Amino acid sequence: YAEERNGPGIGDSDLAYLDRYVKGYRKAGFTHPVRYWNSRALGTEKDAWYPGNWLAFDEGRLMKAVRIAEAICRERLARGWPEILFYGIDEPGKRARARVCGRLFRMLREVPGARTFTAVNFPGVIHEYGDALDVACFCPFTPPEDERRIAGIYGCEPWVYRTVERDTRAGWARIT
């Protein structure tokens, strides 16, 4: 029944987990968007760093992530959840990962209410997915001038990892 209501591959337990997460998030006083990592839907939660995983990516896995995003966006409106950012692929710094990230983000952009998020660790491949990126969380070693340039080129909202040595960035971007 849950899959009939929520869509293929989306059980009530997935939405119940997200509901508990959002309630805890709010209780802790957070008001900014919630990041939702699609790794379970993509099958990358355990093997995300192995190159072969990215070379064999298929549309079925991407479509499952899109169906989950659709169900979550519907639930978000029904339950009054804060904005949810879909954290498709973590640190897509290698070309194969970046290409899959681009494919996924372009598909997610078609979902009403879905916005994309990732940690940008190697800006040299952002051209593979930057056109479909809504929020770019820059890793600590990215020079601030590159962060500003990239955010300007792709029109994405810049976030940064909070680090002691890079506090100078705090004036222009959100900090996670």
Short mmCIF file of N, CA and C in Angstrom, two decimals, residues 126 130-131 146-156:
data_model
loop_
_atom_site.label_atom_id
_atom_site.label_comp_id
_atom_site.label_asym_id
_atom_site.label_seq_id
_atom_site.Cartn_x
_atom_site.Cartn_y
_atom_site.Cartn_z
N ILE A 126 32.95 21.03 -12.26
CA ILE A 126 31.60 21.53 -11.98
C ILE A 126 30.80 21.80 -13.26
N GLY A 130 27.01 21.92 -12.90
CA GLY A 130 26.74 23.26 -12.38
C GLY A 130 25.46 23.90 -12.88
N ASP A 131 25.07 23.59 -14.12
CA ASP A 131 23.85 24.19 -14.68
C ASP A 131 22.59 23.73 -13.96
N ASP A 146 37.51 31.61 -6.17
CA ASP A 146 36.90 30.59 -7.04
C ASP A 146 35.45 30.34 -6.64
N GLU A 147 35.18 30.33 -5.35
CA GLU A 147 33.81 30.12 -4.88
C GLU A 147 32.89 31.21 -5.43
N ARG A 148 33.31 32.44 -5.31
CA ARG A 148 32.50 33.56 -5.79
C ARG A 148 32.31 33.49 -7.31
N ARG A 149 33.37 33.17 -8.02
CA ARG A 149 33.31 33.08 -9.48
C ARG A 149 32.36 31.98 -9.91
N ILE A 150 32.48 30.81 -9.30
CA ILE A 150 31.64 29.66 -9.65
C ILE A 150 30.17 29.95 -9.33
N ALA A 151 29.92 30.49 -8.15
CA ALA A 151 28.53 30.81 -7.77
C ALA A 151 27.94 31.81 -8.76
N GLY A 152 28.74 32.76 -9.22
CA GLY A 152 28.27 33.74 -10.20
C GLY A 152 28.00 33.13 -11.55
N ILE A 153 28.86 32.25 -12.00
CA ILE A 153 28.68 31.62 -13.32
C ILE A 153 27.43 30.76 -13.36
N TYR A 154 27.22 29.94 -12.33
CA TYR A 154 26.13 28.98 -12.36
C TYR A 154 24.87 29.47 -11.64
N GLY A 155 24.96 30.59 -10.96
CA GLY A 155 23.78 31.12 -10.28
C GLY A 155 23.34 30.29 -9.10
N CYS A 156 24.25 29.53 -8.51
CA CYS A 156 23.89 28.71 -7.36
C CYS A 156 24.13 29.48 -6.06
#
